[in-house]
Each structure stands twice: as structure tokens, then as C-alpha cells.
mmCIF file of N, CA and C in Angstrom:
data_model
loop_
_atom_site.group_PDB
_atom_site.id
_atom_site.type_symbol
_atom_site.label_atom_id
_atom_site.label_comp_id
_atom_site.label_asym_id
_atom_site.label_seq_id
_atom_site.Cartn_x
_atom_site.Cartn_y
_atom_site.Cartn_z
ATOM 1 N N UNK A 450 -48.297 39.272 -129.050
ATOM 2 C CA UNK A 450 -49.086 38.114 -129.389
ATOM 3 C C UNK A 450 -48.830 37.734 -130.838
ATOM 4 N N UNK A 451 -48.876 36.492 -131.104
ATOM 5 C CA UNK A 451 -48.618 36.031 -132.463
ATOM 6 C C UNK A 451 -49.911 35.977 -133.261
ATOM 7 N N UNK A 452 -49.771 35.786 -134.572
ATOM 8 C CA UNK A 452 -50.941 35.715 -135.441
ATOM 9 C C UNK A 452 -51.793 34.496 -135.134
ATOM 10 N N UNK A 453 -51.222 33.494 -134.443
ATOM 11 C CA UNK A 453 -52.004 32.323 -134.072
ATOM 12 C C UNK A 453 -53.068 32.689 -133.037
ATOM 13 N N UNK A 454 -52.922 33.856 -132.408
ATOM 14 C CA UNK A 454 -53.919 34.329 -131.450
ATOM 15 C C UNK A 454 -54.961 35.214 -132.129
ATOM 16 N N UNK A 455 -54.927 35.247 -133.451
ATOM 17 C CA UNK A 455 -55.854 36.075 -134.209
ATOM 18 C C UNK A 455 -57.123 35.292 -134.523
ATOM 19 N N UNK A 456 -58.256 35.954 -134.360
ATOM 20 C CA UNK A 456 -59.554 35.364 -134.671
ATOM 21 C C UNK A 456 -60.222 36.260 -135.697
ATOM 22 N N UNK A 457 -60.788 35.670 -136.723
ATOM 23 C CA UNK A 457 -61.504 36.439 -137.727
ATOM 24 C C UNK A 457 -62.995 36.288 -137.476
ATOM 25 N N UNK A 458 -63.662 37.428 -137.338
ATOM 26 C CA UNK A 458 -65.108 37.429 -137.145
ATOM 27 C C UNK A 458 -65.742 38.253 -138.262
ATOM 28 N N UNK A 459 -67.002 37.986 -138.518
ATOM 29 C CA UNK A 459 -67.708 38.724 -139.555
ATOM 30 C C UNK A 459 -68.865 39.470 -138.911
ATOM 31 N N UNK A 460 -68.881 40.781 -139.141
ATOM 32 C CA UNK A 460 -69.937 41.632 -138.605
ATOM 33 C C UNK A 460 -70.485 42.473 -139.748
ATOM 34 N N UNK A 461 -71.750 42.324 -140.004
ATOM 35 C CA UNK A 461 -72.440 43.050 -141.066
ATOM 36 C C UNK A 461 -71.685 42.937 -142.389
ATOM 37 N N UNK A 462 -71.350 41.703 -142.743
ATOM 38 C CA UNK A 462 -70.709 41.352 -144.020
ATOM 39 C C UNK A 462 -69.276 41.859 -144.177
ATOM 40 N N UNK A 463 -68.648 42.263 -143.092
ATOM 41 C CA UNK A 463 -67.240 42.675 -143.136
ATOM 42 C C UNK A 463 -66.455 41.784 -142.189
ATOM 43 N N UNK A 464 -65.251 41.420 -142.613
ATOM 44 C CA UNK A 464 -64.404 40.585 -141.769
ATOM 45 C C UNK A 464 -63.459 41.442 -140.946
ATOM 46 N N UNK A 465 -63.284 41.043 -139.703
ATOM 47 C CA UNK A 465 -62.382 41.724 -138.786
ATOM 48 C C UNK A 465 -61.475 40.676 -138.157
ATOM 49 N N UNK A 466 -60.184 40.927 -138.203
ATOM 50 C CA UNK A 466 -59.212 40.037 -137.579
ATOM 51 C C UNK A 466 -58.817 40.667 -136.244
ATOM 52 N N UNK A 467 -59.051 39.927 -135.171
ATOM 53 C CA UNK A 467 -58.846 40.454 -133.826
ATOM 54 C C UNK A 467 -57.916 39.528 -133.062
ATOM 55 N N UNK A 468 -56.948 40.111 -132.414
ATOM 56 C CA UNK A 468 -56.020 39.330 -131.599
ATOM 57 C C UNK A 468 -56.601 39.201 -130.193
ATOM 58 N N UNK A 469 -56.656 37.969 -129.718
ATOM 59 C CA UNK A 469 -57.146 37.737 -128.363
ATOM 60 C C UNK A 469 -56.528 36.451 -127.823
ATOM 61 N N UNK A 470 -56.496 36.331 -126.512
ATOM 62 C CA UNK A 470 -55.953 35.104 -125.916
ATOM 63 C C UNK A 470 -56.825 33.899 -126.292
ATOM 64 N N UNK A 471 -56.218 32.738 -126.454
ATOM 65 C CA UNK A 471 -56.978 31.536 -126.842
ATOM 66 C C UNK A 471 -58.182 31.261 -125.942
ATOM 67 N N UNK A 472 -58.052 31.518 -124.662
ATOM 68 C CA UNK A 472 -59.153 31.232 -123.736
ATOM 69 C C UNK A 472 -60.344 32.190 -123.904
ATOM 70 N N UNK A 473 -60.158 33.255 -124.651
ATOM 71 C CA UNK A 473 -61.234 34.222 -124.888
ATOM 72 C C UNK A 473 -61.874 34.095 -126.265
ATOM 73 N N UNK A 474 -61.373 33.173 -127.094
ATOM 74 C CA UNK A 474 -61.881 33.044 -128.468
ATOM 75 C C UNK A 474 -63.386 32.802 -128.526
ATOM 76 N N UNK A 475 -63.876 31.851 -127.749
ATOM 77 C CA UNK A 475 -65.304 31.541 -127.788
ATOM 78 C C UNK A 475 -66.146 32.746 -127.393
ATOM 79 N N UNK A 476 -65.706 33.475 -126.369
ATOM 80 C CA UNK A 476 -66.439 34.667 -125.942
ATOM 81 C C UNK A 476 -66.430 35.731 -127.029
ATOM 82 N N UNK A 477 -65.293 35.904 -127.689
ATOM 83 C CA UNK A 477 -65.183 36.897 -128.758
ATOM 84 C C UNK A 477 -66.106 36.537 -129.922
ATOM 85 N N UNK A 478 -66.102 35.277 -130.323
ATOM 86 C CA UNK A 478 -66.949 34.838 -131.432
ATOM 87 C C UNK A 478 -68.426 35.014 -131.055
ATOM 88 N N UNK A 479 -68.791 34.681 -129.836
ATOM 89 C CA UNK A 479 -70.172 34.855 -129.387
ATOM 90 C C UNK A 479 -70.563 36.327 -129.382
ATOM 91 N N UNK A 480 -69.678 37.175 -128.900
ATOM 92 C CA UNK A 480 -69.953 38.612 -128.873
ATOM 93 C C UNK A 480 -70.126 39.158 -130.290
ATOM 94 N N UNK A 481 -69.279 38.716 -131.200
ATOM 95 C CA UNK A 481 -69.369 39.181 -132.588
ATOM 96 C C UNK A 481 -70.679 38.727 -133.226
ATOM 97 N N UNK A 482 -71.100 37.504 -132.958
ATOM 98 C CA UNK A 482 -72.369 37.008 -133.496
ATOM 99 C C UNK A 482 -73.545 37.801 -132.935
ATOM 100 N N UNK A 483 -73.485 38.086 -131.651
ATOM 101 C CA UNK A 483 -74.550 38.852 -131.015
ATOM 102 C C UNK A 483 -74.627 40.255 -131.619
ATOM 103 N N UNK A 484 -73.481 40.903 -131.741
ATOM 104 C CA UNK A 484 -73.429 42.238 -132.327
ATOM 105 C C UNK A 484 -73.919 42.220 -133.772
ATOM 106 N N UNK A 485 -73.483 41.237 -134.537
ATOM 107 C CA UNK A 485 -73.913 41.109 -135.924
ATOM 108 C C UNK A 485 -75.437 40.988 -135.995
ATOM 109 N N UNK A 486 -76.001 40.177 -135.122
ATOM 110 C CA UNK A 486 -77.460 40.009 -135.099
ATOM 111 C C UNK A 486 -78.178 41.304 -134.782
ATOM 112 N N UNK A 487 -77.688 42.034 -133.791
ATOM 113 C CA UNK A 487 -78.300 43.315 -133.420
ATOM 114 C C UNK A 487 -78.199 44.316 -134.563
ATOM 115 N N UNK A 488 -77.043 44.373 -135.199
ATOM 116 C CA UNK A 488 -76.860 45.314 -136.296
ATOM 117 C C UNK A 488 -77.760 44.963 -137.472
ATOM 118 N N UNK A 489 -77.937 43.685 -137.743
ATOM 119 C CA UNK A 489 -78.819 43.259 -138.836
ATOM 120 C C UNK A 489 -80.278 43.617 -138.530
ATOM 121 N N UNK A 490 -80.684 43.448 -137.267
ATOM 122 C CA UNK A 490 -82.041 43.833 -136.866
ATOM 123 C C UNK A 490 -82.271 45.319 -137.132
ATOM 124 N N UNK A 491 -81.312 46.135 -136.737
ATOM 125 C CA UNK A 491 -81.432 47.580 -136.915
ATOM 126 C C UNK A 491 -81.450 47.938 -138.387
ATOM 127 N N UNK A 492 -80.556 47.324 -139.155
ATOM 128 C CA UNK A 492 -80.512 47.608 -140.589
ATOM 129 C C UNK A 492 -81.816 47.207 -141.265
ATOM 130 N N UNK A 493 -82.372 46.062 -140.893
ATOM 131 C CA UNK A 493 -83.598 45.587 -141.540
ATOM 132 C C UNK A 493 -84.816 46.435 -141.181
ATOM 133 N N UNK A 494 -84.741 47.197 -140.085
ATOM 134 C CA UNK A 494 -85.857 48.074 -139.725
ATOM 135 C C UNK A 494 -86.021 49.192 -140.745
ATOM 136 N N UNK A 495 -84.935 49.518 -141.449
ATOM 137 C CA UNK A 495 -84.986 50.566 -142.453
ATOM 138 C C UNK A 495 -84.921 51.971 -141.900
ATOM 139 N N UNK A 496 -84.880 52.109 -140.575
ATOM 140 C CA UNK A 496 -84.846 53.433 -139.963
ATOM 141 C C UNK A 496 -83.453 54.042 -139.947
ATOM 142 N N UNK A 497 -82.437 53.182 -139.948
ATOM 143 C CA UNK A 497 -81.060 53.655 -139.810
ATOM 144 C C UNK A 497 -80.267 53.194 -141.032
ATOM 145 N N UNK A 498 -79.567 54.145 -141.644
ATOM 146 C CA UNK A 498 -78.775 53.848 -142.830
ATOM 147 C C UNK A 498 -77.320 54.181 -142.534
ATOM 148 N N UNK A 499 -76.426 53.303 -142.926
ATOM 149 C CA UNK A 499 -74.993 53.520 -142.734
ATOM 150 C C UNK A 499 -74.467 52.677 -141.595
ATOM 151 N N UNK A 500 -73.391 51.968 -141.866
ATOM 152 C CA UNK A 500 -72.829 51.039 -140.881
ATOM 153 C C UNK A 500 -72.430 51.730 -139.582
ATOM 154 N N UNK A 501 -71.892 52.941 -139.674
ATOM 155 C CA UNK A 501 -71.476 53.626 -138.452
ATOM 156 C C UNK A 501 -72.675 53.975 -137.581
ATOM 157 N N UNK A 502 -73.753 54.403 -138.180
ATOM 158 C CA UNK A 502 -74.963 54.733 -137.418
ATOM 159 C C UNK A 502 -75.610 53.465 -136.858
ATOM 160 N N UNK A 503 -75.597 52.417 -137.642
ATOM 161 C CA UNK A 503 -76.132 51.137 -137.175
ATOM 162 C C UNK A 503 -75.320 50.655 -135.979
ATOM 163 N N UNK A 504 -74.001 50.803 -136.044
ATOM 164 C CA UNK A 504 -73.137 50.377 -134.939
ATOM 165 C C UNK A 504 -73.425 51.171 -133.669
ATOM 166 N N UNK A 505 -73.640 52.473 -133.798
ATOM 167 C CA UNK A 505 -73.948 53.304 -132.628
ATOM 168 C C UNK A 505 -75.269 52.873 -132.011
ATOM 169 N N UNK A 506 -76.281 52.668 -132.834
ATOM 170 C CA UNK A 506 -77.582 52.240 -132.315
ATOM 171 C C UNK A 506 -77.478 50.866 -131.654
ATOM 172 N N UNK A 507 -76.728 49.962 -132.263
ATOM 173 C CA UNK A 507 -76.543 48.632 -131.663
ATOM 174 C C UNK A 507 -75.839 48.752 -130.317
ATOM 175 N N UNK A 508 -74.811 49.590 -130.244
ATOM 176 C CA UNK A 508 -74.084 49.775 -128.983
ATOM 177 C C UNK A 508 -75.009 50.337 -127.907
ATOM 178 N N UNK A 509 -75.830 51.301 -128.267
ATOM 179 C CA UNK A 509 -76.762 51.872 -127.295
ATOM 180 C C UNK A 509 -77.794 50.840 -126.852
ATOM 181 N N UNK A 510 -78.317 50.063 -127.789
ATOM 182 C CA UNK A 510 -79.294 49.044 -127.426
ATOM 183 C C UNK A 510 -78.693 47.965 -126.537
ATOM 184 N N UNK A 511 -77.486 47.536 -126.851
ATOM 185 C CA UNK A 511 -76.820 46.509 -126.037
ATOM 186 C C UNK A 511 -76.528 47.052 -124.641
ATOM 187 N N UNK A 512 -76.103 48.302 -124.559
ATOM 188 C CA UNK A 512 -75.851 48.927 -123.257
ATOM 189 C C UNK A 512 -77.140 49.000 -122.451
ATOM 190 N N UNK A 513 -78.214 49.362 -123.110
ATOM 191 C CA UNK A 513 -79.516 49.438 -122.454
ATOM 192 C C UNK A 513 -79.907 48.069 -121.899
ATOM 193 N N UNK A 514 -79.754 47.024 -122.700
ATOM 194 C CA UNK A 514 -80.044 45.660 -122.255
ATOM 195 C C UNK A 514 -79.185 45.284 -121.046
ATOM 196 N N UNK A 515 -77.901 45.614 -121.130
ATOM 197 C CA UNK A 515 -76.976 45.276 -120.053
ATOM 198 C C UNK A 515 -77.392 45.944 -118.737
ATOM 199 N N UNK A 516 -77.778 47.203 -118.810
ATOM 200 C CA UNK A 516 -78.191 47.915 -117.604
ATOM 201 C C UNK A 516 -79.442 47.285 -116.998
ATOM 202 N N UNK A 517 -80.372 46.855 -117.845
ATOM 203 C CA UNK A 517 -81.574 46.201 -117.329
ATOM 204 C C UNK A 517 -81.261 44.839 -116.718
ATOM 205 N N UNK A 518 -80.395 44.083 -117.340
ATOM 206 C CA UNK A 518 -80.019 42.775 -116.777
ATOM 207 C C UNK A 518 -79.325 42.943 -115.441
ATOM 208 N N UNK A 519 -78.462 43.912 -115.372
ATOM 209 C CA UNK A 519 -77.731 44.180 -114.139
ATOM 210 C C UNK A 519 -78.708 44.531 -113.026
ATOM 211 N N UNK A 520 -79.683 45.346 -113.365
ATOM 212 C CA UNK A 520 -80.685 45.739 -112.376
ATOM 213 C C UNK A 520 -81.517 44.541 -111.944
ATOM 214 N N UNK A 521 -81.901 43.697 -112.906
ATOM 215 C CA UNK A 521 -82.714 42.517 -112.592
ATOM 216 C C UNK A 521 -81.991 41.565 -111.656
ATOM 217 N N UNK A 522 -80.690 41.449 -111.801
ATOM 218 C CA UNK A 522 -79.894 40.545 -110.959
ATOM 219 C C UNK A 522 -79.538 41.173 -109.626
ATOM 220 N N UNK A 523 -79.724 42.469 -109.520
ATOM 221 C CA UNK A 523 -79.358 43.217 -108.310
ATOM 222 C C UNK A 523 -77.878 43.120 -107.998
ATOM 223 N N UNK A 524 -77.039 42.825 -109.016
ATOM 224 C CA UNK A 524 -75.600 42.790 -108.802
ATOM 225 C C UNK A 524 -75.078 44.192 -108.532
ATOM 226 N N UNK A 525 -75.369 45.056 -109.427
ATOM 227 C CA UNK A 525 -74.949 46.443 -109.301
ATOM 228 C C UNK A 525 -76.052 47.269 -109.947
ATOM 229 N N UNK A 526 -77.109 47.524 -109.204
ATOM 230 C CA UNK A 526 -78.272 48.166 -109.803
ATOM 231 C C UNK A 526 -77.948 49.493 -110.478
ATOM 232 N N UNK A 527 -78.497 49.640 -111.673
ATOM 233 C CA UNK A 527 -78.381 50.917 -112.364
ATOM 234 C C UNK A 527 -79.432 51.832 -111.762
ATOM 235 N N UNK A 528 -79.066 53.035 -111.490
ATOM 236 C CA UNK A 528 -80.028 53.957 -110.907
ATOM 237 C C UNK A 528 -81.097 54.281 -111.937
ATOM 238 N N UNK A 529 -82.249 54.714 -111.433
ATOM 239 C CA UNK A 529 -83.313 55.080 -112.359
ATOM 240 C C UNK A 529 -82.867 56.250 -113.227
ATOM 241 N N UNK A 530 -82.002 57.081 -112.693
ATOM 242 C CA UNK A 530 -81.473 58.198 -113.478
ATOM 243 C C UNK A 530 -80.661 57.684 -114.652
ATOM 244 N N UNK A 531 -79.833 56.672 -114.441
ATOM 245 C CA UNK A 531 -79.028 56.104 -115.522
ATOM 246 C C UNK A 531 -79.927 55.493 -116.578
ATOM 247 N N UNK A 532 -80.936 54.736 -116.153
ATOM 248 C CA UNK A 532 -81.877 54.138 -117.109
ATOM 249 C C UNK A 532 -82.575 55.211 -117.924
ATOM 250 N N UNK A 533 -83.021 56.250 -117.240
ATOM 251 C CA UNK A 533 -83.708 57.337 -117.938
ATOM 252 C C UNK A 533 -82.774 58.041 -118.912
ATOM 253 N N UNK A 534 -81.530 58.217 -118.521
ATOM 254 C CA UNK A 534 -80.564 58.868 -119.406
ATOM 255 C C UNK A 534 -80.315 58.025 -120.644
ATOM 256 N N UNK A 535 -80.151 56.715 -120.477
ATOM 257 C CA UNK A 535 -79.926 55.831 -121.623
ATOM 258 C C UNK A 535 -81.160 55.827 -122.514
ATOM 259 N N UNK A 536 -82.338 55.721 -121.920
ATOM 260 C CA UNK A 536 -83.586 55.734 -122.691
ATOM 261 C C UNK A 536 -83.727 57.046 -123.465
ATOM 262 N N UNK A 537 -83.444 58.165 -122.787
ATOM 263 C CA UNK A 537 -83.515 59.470 -123.438
ATOM 264 C C UNK A 537 -82.503 59.575 -124.571
ATOM 265 N N UNK A 538 -81.306 59.075 -124.335
ATOM 266 C CA UNK A 538 -80.268 59.114 -125.364
ATOM 267 C C UNK A 538 -80.669 58.278 -126.573
ATOM 268 N N UNK A 539 -81.214 57.092 -126.336
ATOM 269 C CA UNK A 539 -81.691 56.252 -127.436
ATOM 270 C C UNK A 539 -82.762 56.978 -128.250
ATOM 271 N N UNK A 540 -83.688 57.623 -127.563
ATOM 272 C CA UNK A 540 -84.749 58.348 -128.259
ATOM 273 C C UNK A 540 -84.185 59.512 -129.071
ATOM 274 N N UNK A 541 -83.240 60.251 -128.485
ATOM 275 C CA UNK A 541 -82.663 61.396 -129.194
ATOM 276 C C UNK A 541 -81.849 60.955 -130.403
ATOM 277 N N UNK A 542 -81.073 59.878 -130.266
ATOM 278 C CA UNK A 542 -80.293 59.378 -131.401
ATOM 279 C C UNK A 542 -81.234 58.889 -132.493
ATOM 280 N N UNK A 543 -82.266 58.146 -132.094
ATOM 281 C CA UNK A 543 -83.232 57.649 -133.072
ATOM 282 C C UNK A 543 -83.906 58.815 -133.797
ATOM 283 N N UNK A 544 -84.292 59.848 -133.062
ATOM 284 C CA UNK A 544 -84.924 61.012 -133.673
ATOM 285 C C UNK A 544 -83.960 61.736 -134.609
ATOM 286 N N UNK A 545 -82.714 61.908 -134.168
ATOM 287 C CA UNK A 545 -81.721 62.584 -135.009
ATOM 288 C C UNK A 545 -81.468 61.801 -136.292
ATOM 289 N N UNK A 546 -81.388 60.483 -136.169
ATOM 290 C CA UNK A 546 -81.166 59.659 -137.354
ATOM 291 C C UNK A 546 -82.370 59.714 -138.284
ATOM 292 N N UNK A 547 -83.577 59.730 -137.726
ATOM 293 C CA UNK A 547 -84.782 59.838 -138.546
ATOM 294 C C UNK A 547 -84.831 61.185 -139.253
ATOM 295 N N UNK A 548 -84.506 62.260 -138.518
ATOM 296 C CA UNK A 548 -84.486 63.598 -139.113
ATOM 297 C C UNK A 548 -83.464 63.674 -140.231
ATOM 298 N N UNK A 549 -82.289 63.085 -139.987
ATOM 299 C CA UNK A 549 -81.219 63.100 -140.991
ATOM 300 C C UNK A 549 -81.624 62.318 -142.241
ATOM 301 N N UNK A 550 -82.282 61.179 -142.043
ATOM 302 C CA UNK A 550 -82.725 60.362 -143.171
ATOM 303 C C UNK A 550 -83.805 61.100 -143.960
ATOM 304 N N UNK A 551 -84.707 61.786 -143.255
ATOM 305 C CA UNK A 551 -85.752 62.553 -143.938
ATOM 306 C C UNK A 551 -85.148 63.667 -144.758
ATOM 307 N N UNK A 552 -84.112 64.308 -144.230
ATOM 308 C CA UNK A 552 -83.445 65.394 -144.936
ATOM 309 C C UNK A 552 -82.795 64.886 -146.199
ATOM 310 N N UNK A 553 -82.138 63.742 -146.140
ATOM 311 C CA UNK A 553 -81.456 63.172 -147.307
ATOM 312 C C UNK A 553 -82.446 62.674 -148.344
ATOM 313 N N UNK A 554 -83.568 62.129 -147.890
ATOM 314 C CA UNK A 554 -84.551 61.577 -148.807
ATOM 315 C C UNK A 554 -85.351 62.710 -149.454
ATOM 316 N N UNK A 555 -85.743 63.680 -148.632
ATOM 317 C CA UNK A 555 -86.629 64.740 -149.097
ATOM 318 C C UNK A 555 -85.944 65.792 -149.845
#
């Protein structure tokens, strides 16, 4: 692919140049904006510090949303076990990040 297929997006104040087909540009830009918004929400909560940790929490939250939407549409229902696992994982990551932040602060 040539550089003309490159799209620059900004996520959490950093620019990323991504190569994608022209027909996918709008979807890529929308996805980047959505991710940026989620990451900013997490960062502004003050519970999570560090871009890598914010990215992990955003990915988990977006995955959680996706599983619920999928279930609501009945396209490919997520089992209650999957929902519980994602919910449990979100809680454990949040707790680990809180514990880590307390350790660094205290």
C-alpha cells in the first residue's frame, strides 16, 4: 500500500499514522475518535495513571459494551459465563490498578 492510503489519527494527544484502504478511512477515524473519548473518560476519572493502563481499561470497557450489544441484538449472544468473566476481569484489573496506584502514592 502506498502512503496515500495512510490516515493520521490522534488518540490521547498522540498521533498515529495507519495504513488502511480508502473505503475504510471513515470507519478508522470513527473508531479512533471513540477510543480517544473512552481513554479520556478513564484518564479524567483519576483512577488509572499511564497511557498503557488507560488503553487496557478502555479495551476492556469497549469489549464489555460490544458483548452487551451483541446480546441485545441476539446476533450472537454472549453467554452469561462470558459476561461474568469480562465483568470479573474488569473488576480485577480496576482493583489491581487501584492497589498499584496506592502503592506508588503511599
